[in-house]
XYZ file of C-alpha atoms in Angstrom:
373
model
C 3.637 -38.996 53.132
C 4.804 -36.037 51.037
C 3.666 -32.409 51.027
C 3.152 -30.985 47.512
C 1.727 -27.761 46.082
C -1.921 -27.946 45.008
C -1.977 -28.016 41.153
C -5.592 -26.830 41.075
C -4.031 -23.365 41.418
C -3.075 -21.809 38.081
C 0.408 -20.831 39.273
C 1.208 -24.390 40.414
C -0.314 -25.956 37.291
C 1.811 -23.646 35.137
C 4.938 -24.497 37.169
C 4.218 -28.227 36.753
C 3.791 -28.144 32.972
C 6.755 -25.849 32.374
C 8.841 -28.964 33.017
C 8.815 -30.863 29.699
C 9.292 -34.266 31.361
C 6.366 -33.663 33.722
C 4.190 -32.427 30.852
C 5.028 -35.543 28.812
C 4.186 -37.836 31.738
C 0.805 -36.201 32.356
C -0.187 -35.942 28.684
C 0.996 -39.476 27.834
C -1.092 -40.862 30.692
C -4.179 -38.898 29.588
C -3.771 -39.754 25.886
C -2.824 -43.380 26.614
C -0.163 -42.898 23.931
C 3.504 -42.013 24.178
C 4.276 -38.340 23.689
C 7.603 -38.436 21.846
C 8.088 -34.718 21.292
C 6.360 -31.790 22.943
C 6.464 -28.073 22.334
C 4.542 -25.439 24.238
C 2.858 -23.064 21.793
C 3.419 -19.316 21.560
C 1.211 -17.336 23.999
C 0.687 -20.609 25.800
C -0.625 -19.246 29.106
C -4.049 -17.679 29.238
C -5.757 -16.808 32.522
C -9.382 -15.682 32.432
C -11.037 -14.596 35.677
C -14.535 -13.206 35.729
C -17.340 -13.131 38.256
C -17.665 -16.891 38.633
C -14.908 -18.418 36.549
C -11.176 -19.087 36.512
C -9.830 -20.592 33.290
C -6.256 -21.602 32.518
C -5.222 -22.699 29.043
C -2.077 -24.157 27.558
C -1.534 -25.321 23.972
C 1.034 -27.898 22.903
C 2.127 -29.200 19.524
C 3.115 -32.816 20.003
C 4.325 -35.895 18.175
C 2.577 -38.945 19.599
C 3.217 -42.641 18.961
C 0.290 -45.090 18.974
C 0.334 -48.773 19.893
C 1.225 -49.712 16.307
C 4.341 -47.533 16.477
C 2.953 -44.907 14.088
C 3.805 -41.293 14.843
C 1.437 -38.360 14.284
C 1.617 -34.609 14.808
C -1.294 -33.202 16.834
C -2.309 -30.026 18.619
C -3.195 -30.562 22.286
C -5.475 -27.915 23.785
C -5.392 -28.209 27.579
C -7.888 -26.182 29.606
C -8.282 -26.204 33.392
C -10.980 -24.633 35.498
C -11.739 -25.038 39.193
C -15.144 -23.340 39.139
C -18.283 -24.070 37.130
C -18.412 -22.313 33.765
C -20.458 -22.121 30.596
C -19.415 -24.373 27.702
C -19.524 -21.288 25.455
C -16.157 -20.154 26.839
C -14.592 -23.482 25.850
C -16.259 -23.382 22.414
C -15.005 -19.870 21.714
C -11.427 -20.838 22.489
C -11.697 -24.060 20.458
C -13.077 -22.069 17.512
C -10.080 -19.748 17.706
C -7.788 -22.769 17.365
C -9.570 -23.923 14.205
C -9.147 -20.416 12.729
C -5.458 -20.096 13.654
C -3.247 -20.374 10.542
C -0.342 -21.472 12.746
C -2.151 -24.797 13.183
C -1.730 -25.576 9.465
C 1.788 -26.998 8.942
C 3.501 -26.147 5.645
C 6.020 -29.002 5.418
C 4.649 -32.208 3.907
C 1.123 -30.874 3.830
C 0.150 -30.233 0.183
C -3.568 -30.363 1.048
C -3.236 -27.515 3.540
C -4.903 -29.559 6.301
C -4.886 -28.322 9.894
C -3.282 -30.293 12.709
C -5.688 -32.704 14.420
C -6.828 -31.216 17.722
C -7.180 -33.136 20.988
C -8.953 -31.116 23.673
C -8.369 -31.925 27.340
C -10.532 -30.364 30.064
C -9.470 -30.661 33.709
C -12.489 -29.644 35.789
C -12.557 -28.866 39.485
C -16.331 -29.402 39.479
C -18.747 -32.205 38.546
C -20.630 -32.583 35.278
C -24.326 -33.594 35.232
C -24.782 -37.315 35.911
C -21.392 -38.537 34.650
C -19.555 -39.983 37.643
C -16.379 -41.336 36.040
C -13.272 -39.315 36.946
C -12.010 -39.469 33.342
C -14.308 -39.481 30.295
C -13.018 -40.123 26.752
C -15.046 -38.792 23.830
C -13.806 -40.412 20.616
C -14.914 -40.134 17.007
C -15.714 -43.074 14.725
C -15.954 -43.355 10.936
C -19.330 -44.947 10.068
C -21.253 -45.724 6.878
C -25.010 -45.325 6.369
C -25.716 -48.612 8.179
C -23.563 -47.542 11.166
C -20.858 -50.021 10.205
C -17.339 -48.951 11.183
C -15.248 -47.878 8.168
C -11.693 -49.168 8.339
C -10.244 -48.413 4.901
C -8.681 -44.982 4.340
C -8.809 -44.137 8.033
C -7.741 -41.720 9.405
C -8.450 -39.150 6.695
C -6.533 -35.829 7.026
C -9.521 -33.778 5.861
C -11.805 -35.233 8.552
C -9.086 -35.175 11.205
C -8.510 -31.454 10.635
C -12.230 -30.645 11.078
C -13.193 -32.856 14.022
C -11.512 -33.715 17.305
C -11.453 -36.061 20.275
C -11.864 -34.856 23.864
C -10.793 -35.972 27.321
C -12.685 -34.665 30.365
C -11.262 -35.063 33.874
C -13.631 -34.559 36.831
C -11.340 -34.053 39.814
C -14.108 -34.408 42.481
C -14.574 -38.064 41.449
C -10.918 -39.073 41.945
C -11.429 -39.542 45.709
C -8.360 -41.691 46.291
C -8.965 -43.958 43.287
C -5.858 -45.723 41.938
C -7.431 -48.343 39.661
C -5.081 -47.690 36.738
C -1.928 -45.834 35.716
C -3.798 -42.630 34.831
C -5.649 -42.442 38.160
C -2.377 -43.010 40.006
C -0.880 -40.104 38.037
C -3.926 -37.880 38.654
C -3.779 -38.445 42.411
C -1.603 -35.324 42.609
C -4.782 -33.371 41.672
C -7.043 -35.152 44.200
C -8.523 -32.440 46.441
C -9.352 -35.071 49.083
C -5.684 -34.783 50.096
C -5.815 -31.055 50.867
C -4.283 -30.034 54.168
C -7.074 -28.665 56.355
C -5.056 -25.668 57.498
C -3.750 -24.708 54.036
C -5.603 -25.246 50.732
C -2.352 -24.481 48.920
C -0.910 -27.882 49.881
C -1.767 -31.576 49.445
C -0.489 -34.444 51.541
C -0.167 -37.617 49.484
C 1.269 -41.100 49.924
C 3.882 -41.584 47.196
C 5.544 -44.736 48.511
C 3.968 -47.031 45.888
C 4.242 -44.589 42.976
C 6.210 -45.474 39.850
C 8.916 -43.207 38.421
C 6.357 -41.190 36.389
C 4.292 -40.422 39.458
C 7.365 -39.542 41.486
C 8.512 -37.160 38.753
C 5.252 -35.203 39.112
C 5.466 -35.337 42.895
C 9.040 -34.028 42.880
C 8.066 -31.157 40.607
C 5.161 -30.242 42.887
C 7.422 -30.478 45.948
C 9.620 -27.876 44.251
C 6.545 -25.722 43.658
C 5.588 -25.970 47.317
C 9.080 -24.813 48.267
C 9.072 -21.900 45.819
C 8.342 -18.535 47.512
C 7.279 -17.103 44.138
C 4.715 -19.852 43.530
C 3.376 -19.498 47.077
C 2.976 -15.745 46.566
C 1.152 -16.321 43.282
C -1.250 -18.729 45.017
C -1.937 -16.076 47.651
C -2.645 -13.552 44.904
C -5.118 -15.999 43.328
C -6.842 -16.373 46.697
C -6.951 -12.603 47.228
C -8.417 -11.902 43.800
C -11.044 -14.625 44.156
C -11.883 -13.400 47.657
C -12.383 -9.857 46.394
C -14.553 -11.061 43.530
C -16.670 -13.206 45.850
C -17.071 -10.296 48.286
C -18.241 -8.117 45.425
C -20.634 -10.846 44.263
C -22.066 -11.133 47.781
C -22.719 -7.392 47.892
C -24.386 -7.494 44.490
C -26.533 -10.474 45.503
C -27.695 -8.666 48.645
C -28.530 -5.560 46.631
C -30.410 -7.648 44.085
C -32.401 -9.213 46.904
C -33.268 -5.789 48.294
C -34.345 -4.608 44.857
C -36.539 -7.691 44.412
C -38.177 -7.087 47.769
C -38.850 -3.444 46.914
C -40.209 -4.430 43.508
C -42.537 -6.845 45.289
C -43.787 -3.978 47.463
C -44.300 -1.862 44.348
C -46.271 -4.665 42.699
C -48.469 -5.003 45.767
C -49.114 -1.250 45.738
C -49.949 -1.374 42.039
C -52.385 -4.182 42.714
C -53.990 -2.146 45.507
C -54.349 0.790 43.114
C -55.983 -1.462 40.534
C -58.393 -2.763 43.166
C -59.265 0.807 44.130
C -59.822 1.718 40.479
C -62.110 -1.273 40.125
C -64.030 -0.219 43.224
C -64.422 3.273 41.797
C -65.731 1.840 38.544
C -68.294 -0.237 40.418
C -69.432 2.822 42.372
C -69.750 4.858 39.195
C -71.791 2.085 37.648
C -74.089 2.008 40.699
C -74.490 5.794 40.549
C -75.318 5.640 36.830
C -77.971 3.008 37.414
C -79.764 5.150 39.988
C -82.101 7.702 38.539
C -83.385 9.526 41.558
C -84.325 12.937 42.668
C -82.030 15.935 42.815
C -80.993 14.991 46.329
C -79.886 11.577 45.080
C -78.040 13.230 42.176
C -76.187 15.483 44.622
C -75.229 12.396 46.554
C -73.935 10.893 43.318
C -71.849 14.050 42.739
C -70.391 13.816 46.216
C -69.399 10.217 45.598
C -67.752 11.205 42.337
C -65.813 13.928 44.151
C -64.711 11.347 46.656
C -63.656 9.064 43.813
C -61.581 11.877 42.309
C -59.923 12.442 45.686
C -59.046 8.736 45.893
C -57.606 8.843 42.384
C -55.523 11.862 43.402
C -54.286 9.911 46.396
C -53.480 6.997 44.096
C -51.480 9.329 41.874
C -49.576 10.552 44.927
C -48.787 6.952 45.832
C -47.548 6.327 42.294
C -45.296 9.370 42.584
C -43.937 7.893 45.794
C -43.282 4.613 43.966
C -41.370 6.475 41.266
C -39.342 8.233 43.947
C -38.447 4.857 45.466
C -37.347 3.576 42.027
C -35.151 6.659 41.645
C -33.622 5.824 45.017
C -32.938 2.272 43.834
C -31.235 3.643 40.723
C -28.963 5.810 42.852
C -28.072 2.801 44.982
C -27.185 0.855 41.827
C -24.972 3.719 40.670
C -23.265 3.712 44.052
C -22.779 -0.037 43.718
C -21.090 0.450 40.323
C -18.744 2.943 41.987
C -17.991 0.433 44.735
C -17.210 -2.204 42.116
C -14.849 0.234 40.438
C -13.172 0.807 43.819
C -12.776 -2.965 44.231
C -11.197 -3.169 40.779
C -8.867 -0.296 41.707
C -7.899 -2.027 44.955
C -7.134 -5.269 43.109
C -5.152 -3.438 40.429
C -3.253 -1.442 43.061
C -2.487 -4.620 44.982
C -1.152 -6.376 41.890
C 0.810 -3.267 40.896
C 2.478 -3.220 44.302
C 3.423 -6.833 43.685
C 5.379 -5.708 40.648
C 2.971 -6.686 37.876
C 2.811 -4.542 34.749
C -0.360 -2.876 33.484
C -0.674 -5.522 30.763
C -0.328 -8.373 33.243
C -2.823 -6.792 35.611
C -5.259 -6.248 32.739
C -4.883 -9.901 31.753
C -5.525 -11.122 35.302
C -8.544 -8.848 35.865
C -9.991 -9.346 32.342
C -10.107 -5.645 31.514
C -8.296 -3.491 28.964
C -4.804 -2.184 29.679
C -6.108 1.374 29.136
C -8.608 0.793 31.963
C -5.791 -0.314 34.293
C -3.656 2.695 33.336
C -6.624 5.010 33.938
C -7.302 3.442 37.349
C -3.690 3.632 38.465
C -3.229 7.187 37.118
């Protein structure tokens, strides 16, 4: 059994793929094609952390060789998340890749076609009803009768406008080793987490081939790296702070909902009182009696006016309660700002620049500079 760093963490995942041999092994296994050449793209690392999401992205330009021995240049867009997220975030990033002029090679490309894109999503959560650990989404060229077109395929125009995808659902690995890819992906299997430390996995690498051992060795190095361990702790601290803030907000939202329910009940009571007043007025109008009866009607109307005044006072009280809720929300915003300051201060003490802190916390660098004075 071997102890390795948990690659679900962004810092470990980055450390793993910084090694070109390890990146080739992982990508070749996922693509089921040999990656001959691999180059990490400029601005390759992107971390996005918001209330409920942690995204990590790396782009590669690669030369891959298919089973027929043909070589092709492609752009590989690798995205990893360990929390549930909206597909819009993935779509926005994919759209940016289609718009990037750097993805249109100049040499040997008279048509000005973009590099074919292969998107790979490594998910730490489950999709709807799909229960396969790895899902391949491939395009086909079809005619009107749904017959597969073989001549002229692949076409550079179509390849530059459409793409294949590979989705990995880590929760469904669960010790599976049915094929080469699943044996490679076992280093991501969260079933092997050490109970006392989520930063580490304990895996059996005795029957692994040389590709699997290469990944294991790289992750052993990550586990032994003080810098990587510190970065994992920072990830935990940031997520913990965000979750604590979310819990506070959820509790406040619940309190607001309960108070709004009380307000609705009071409004309903006021409406019922207004309806009762209307019924009394109607009864008074229907009675045509002597002066004594008319005086009685006047007294009832006075009473109705007093009840309406009381209702108005209750409405004023309701408005006062809403004002109090607004003040609480403003205080909550201040507390959130304090949490952001604490996180920024913590990261600053760890030696991170304002730009790096802004990138981690998903705010502008000016905001970080303002917070830190």
